[in-house]
Every structure is written in C-alpha cells, then in structure tokens.
Amino acid sequence: MNPYYFALASEKFLLRQEPIEEILRERTKYYEYMNKPIDFWLIKPNLFLEVPEILEVGKKLSGPIAAVISTNVLFITWLKLRLSFVITGSITKTILK
C-alpha cells in the first residue's frame, strides 16, 4: 500500500485566500503535456479528513478543513513551500482506495 501525502489547511485559507485553483489547473496541464496520470486531488471535508491521524492534525486549524492529497511527496513539499500556512504529513490507509 502506497502512502498518500497531504497538505492540510483551513478550507477558508486554501480555497479563498490562496490561488489553489490556478496551481492545480497549471499542474493538470503540465501532467497532460507530459502524458502523466493525475496523482493529486483537492478534497473538502469527507471520510479522508475523519481519519484519526488527520483529525489530530486538524485540531490545530480553525473551522472546516480542506486538503490536497497526492502520491507524489515532492508535489506536496512544493505546495508547502508555495503556500506556507499548510500542515503536511502522510498517511497509509485503505480508506483512500
């Protein structure tokens, strides 16, 4: 089972204060150009965010949370550098399949 890496932030910050839509759109175009499969997803509150490990991290944030998850650790590391105010980590769960 491969790990999933995440960049977690408050929904307000990630979806309204940062250009996440533009970042993900550009990344999607790049993947299409390179003929690579998409390995990242933007998720709002759902089952993934209710995993105990994520709930513990989410306690540090106020309000609803959102995340970008990926199988590519380098992309998540880059997002952390680009967005600054996100919490990163990884998880290996069958719930994500």
PDB file of C-alpha atoms in Angstrom:
ATOM      1  CA  MET A   1       0.000   0.000   0.000  1.00  0.00           C
ATOM      2  CA  ASN A   2       1.464   3.341  -1.067  1.00  0.00           C
ATOM      3  CA  PRO A   3       1.398   6.331   1.252  1.00  0.00           C
ATOM      4  CA  TYR A   4      -0.667   9.394   0.497  1.00  0.00           C
ATOM      5  CA  TYR A   5       0.887  12.748   1.289  1.00  0.00           C
ATOM      6  CA  PHE A   6      -1.234  15.731   2.214  1.00  0.00           C
ATOM      7  CA  ALA A   7      -1.170  19.487   2.583  1.00  0.00           C
ATOM      8  CA  LEU A   8      -3.903  20.412   5.049  1.00  0.00           C
ATOM      9  CA  ALA A   9      -5.283  23.873   5.805  1.00  0.00           C
ATOM     10  CA  SER A  10      -8.467  25.599   6.800  1.00  0.00           C
ATOM     11  CA  GLU A  11     -10.979  25.487   3.977  1.00  0.00           C
ATOM     12  CA  LYS A  12     -11.205  29.280   4.001  1.00  0.00           C
ATOM     13  CA  PHE A  13      -7.442  29.701   3.610  1.00  0.00           C
ATOM     14  CA  LEU A  14      -6.943  27.005   0.998  1.00  0.00           C
ATOM     15  CA  LEU A  15      -9.957  27.765  -1.180  1.00  0.00           C
ATOM     16  CA  ARG A  16     -10.412  31.524  -0.804  1.00  0.00           C
ATOM     17  CA  GLN A  17      -7.121  33.126   0.205  1.00  0.00           C
ATOM     18  CA  GLU A  18      -4.709  31.119  -1.937  1.00  0.00           C
ATOM     19  CA  PRO A  19      -4.704  30.571  -5.716  1.00  0.00           C
ATOM     20  CA  ILE A  20      -5.089  26.793  -5.295  1.00  0.00           C
ATOM     21  CA  GLU A  21      -7.403  26.515  -8.310  1.00  0.00           C
ATOM     22  CA  GLU A  22      -4.777  28.116 -10.537  1.00  0.00           C
ATOM     23  CA  ILE A  23      -1.984  25.985  -9.057  1.00  0.00           C
ATOM     24  CA  LEU A  24      -3.894  22.748  -9.634  1.00  0.00           C
ATOM     25  CA  ARG A  25      -5.015  23.805 -13.114  1.00  0.00           C
ATOM     26  CA  GLU A  26      -1.405  24.515 -14.126  1.00  0.00           C
ATOM     27  CA  ARG A  27      -0.280  21.210 -12.625  1.00  0.00           C
ATOM     28  CA  THR A  28      -3.018  19.371 -14.531  1.00  0.00           C
ATOM     29  CA  LYS A  29      -1.947  20.977 -17.816  1.00  0.00           C
ATOM     30  CA  TYR A  30       1.662  20.045 -17.119  1.00  0.00           C
ATOM     31  CA  TYR A  31       0.685  16.421 -16.430  1.00  0.00           C
ATOM     32  CA  GLU A  32      -1.350  16.302 -19.645  1.00  0.00           C
ATOM     33  CA  TYR A  33       1.599  17.708 -21.604  1.00  0.00           C
ATOM     34  CA  MET A  34       3.950  15.137 -20.039  1.00  0.00           C
ATOM     35  CA  ASN A  35       1.349  12.376 -20.540  1.00  0.00           C
ATOM     36  CA  LYS A  36       1.357  11.566 -16.806  1.00  0.00           C
ATOM     37  CA  PRO A  37      -1.641  10.312 -14.835  1.00  0.00           C
ATOM     38  CA  ILE A  38      -3.113  12.690 -12.253  1.00  0.00           C
ATOM     39  CA  ASP A  39      -1.762  11.805  -8.816  1.00  0.00           C
ATOM     40  CA  PHE A  40      -3.281  14.607  -6.737  1.00  0.00           C
ATOM     41  CA  TRP A  41      -6.743  15.586  -5.530  1.00  0.00           C
ATOM     42  CA  LEU A  42      -8.324  18.537  -3.748  1.00  0.00           C
ATOM     43  CA  ILE A  43     -10.727  17.366  -1.098  1.00  0.00           C
ATOM     44  CA  LYS A  44     -13.050  19.124   1.281  1.00  0.00           C
ATOM     45  CA  PRO A  45     -14.421  17.529   4.441  1.00  0.00           C
ATOM     46  CA  ASN A  46     -15.075  13.855   3.785  1.00  0.00           C
ATOM     47  CA  LEU A  47     -14.112  10.421   5.037  1.00  0.00           C
ATOM     48  CA  PHE A  48     -10.368  11.025   4.491  1.00  0.00           C
ATOM     49  CA  LEU A  49     -10.416  14.009   6.790  1.00  0.00           C
ATOM     50  CA  GLU A  50     -12.135  11.951   9.501  1.00  0.00           C
ATOM     51  CA  VAL A  51      -9.239   9.502   9.845  1.00  0.00           C
ATOM     52  CA  PRO A  52      -7.919   9.801  13.448  1.00  0.00           C
ATOM     53  CA  GLU A  53      -4.446  10.892  12.331  1.00  0.00           C
ATOM     54  CA  ILE A  54      -5.936  13.693  10.230  1.00  0.00           C
ATOM     55  CA  LEU A  55      -8.393  14.744  12.944  1.00  0.00           C
ATOM     56  CA  GLU A  56      -5.488  15.178  15.352  1.00  0.00           C
ATOM     57  CA  VAL A  57      -3.652  17.436  12.892  1.00  0.00           C
ATOM     58  CA  GLY A  58      -6.892  19.257  12.027  1.00  0.00           C
ATOM     59  CA  LYS A  59      -7.341  20.306  15.665  1.00  0.00           C
ATOM     60  CA  LYS A  60      -4.608  22.872  15.043  1.00  0.00           C
ATOM     61  CA  LEU A  61      -6.820  24.611  12.477  1.00  0.00           C
ATOM     62  CA  SER A  62      -9.970  26.637  12.940  1.00  0.00           C
ATOM     63  CA  GLY A  63     -13.152  25.840  11.082  1.00  0.00           C
ATOM     64  CA  PRO A  64     -13.668  23.284   8.320  1.00  0.00           C
ATOM     65  CA  ILE A  65     -10.529  21.874   6.742  1.00  0.00           C
ATOM     66  CA  ALA A  66      -9.554  21.033   3.173  1.00  0.00           C
ATOM     67  CA  ALA A  67      -6.569  19.200   1.761  1.00  0.00           C
ATOM     68  CA  VAL A  68      -4.614  18.452  -1.337  1.00  0.00           C
ATOM     69  CA  ILE A  69      -3.567  14.813  -1.298  1.00  0.00           C
ATOM     70  CA  SER A  70      -1.088  13.155  -3.610  1.00  0.00           C
ATOM     71  CA  THR A  71       1.044  10.089  -4.067  1.00  0.00           C
ATOM     72  CA  ASN A  72       3.891  12.455  -5.003  1.00  0.00           C
ATOM     73  CA  VAL A  73       5.753  13.691  -1.927  1.00  0.00           C
ATOM     74  CA  LEU A  74       7.701  16.243  -3.981  1.00  0.00           C
ATOM     75  CA  PHE A  75       4.488  17.951  -5.098  1.00  0.00           C
ATOM     76  CA  ILE A  76       3.253  18.223  -1.509  1.00  0.00           C
ATOM     77  CA  THR A  77       6.651  19.554  -0.400  1.00  0.00           C
ATOM     78  CA  TRP A  78       6.488  22.143  -3.174  1.00  0.00           C
ATOM     79  CA  LEU A  79       2.943  23.125  -2.078  1.00  0.00           C
ATOM     80  CA  LYS A  80       4.194  23.602   1.490  1.00  0.00           C
ATOM     81  CA  LEU A  81       6.886  25.968   0.227  1.00  0.00           C
ATOM     82  CA  ARG A  82       4.454  27.764  -2.097  1.00  0.00           C
ATOM     83  CA  LEU A  83       1.558  28.165   0.343  1.00  0.00           C
ATOM     84  CA  SER A  84       3.460  28.326   3.672  1.00  0.00           C
ATOM     85  CA  PHE A  85       0.467  28.106   6.001  1.00  0.00           C
ATOM     86  CA  VAL A  86      -0.378  24.442   5.444  1.00  0.00           C
ATOM     87  CA  ILE A  87       0.336  21.384   7.534  1.00  0.00           C
ATOM     88  CA  THR A  88       1.891  18.479   5.684  1.00  0.00           C
ATOM     89  CA  GLY A  89       2.081  14.814   6.503  1.00  0.00           C
ATOM     90  CA  SER A  90       1.433  11.352   5.184  1.00  0.00           C
ATOM     91  CA  ILE A  91      -0.951   8.511   5.795  1.00  0.00           C
ATOM     92  CA  THR A  92      -1.333   4.950   4.586  1.00  0.00           C
ATOM     93  CA  LYS A  93      -4.943   3.846   4.749  1.00  0.00           C
ATOM     94  CA  THR A  94      -7.113   1.551   2.667  1.00  0.00           C
ATOM     95  CA  ILE A  95      -9.966   4.029   3.184  1.00  0.00           C
ATOM     96  CA  LEU A  96      -8.418   6.157   0.442  1.00  0.00           C
ATOM     97  CA  LYS A  97      -8.765   3.496  -2.243  1.00  0.00           C
TER      98      LYS A  97
END
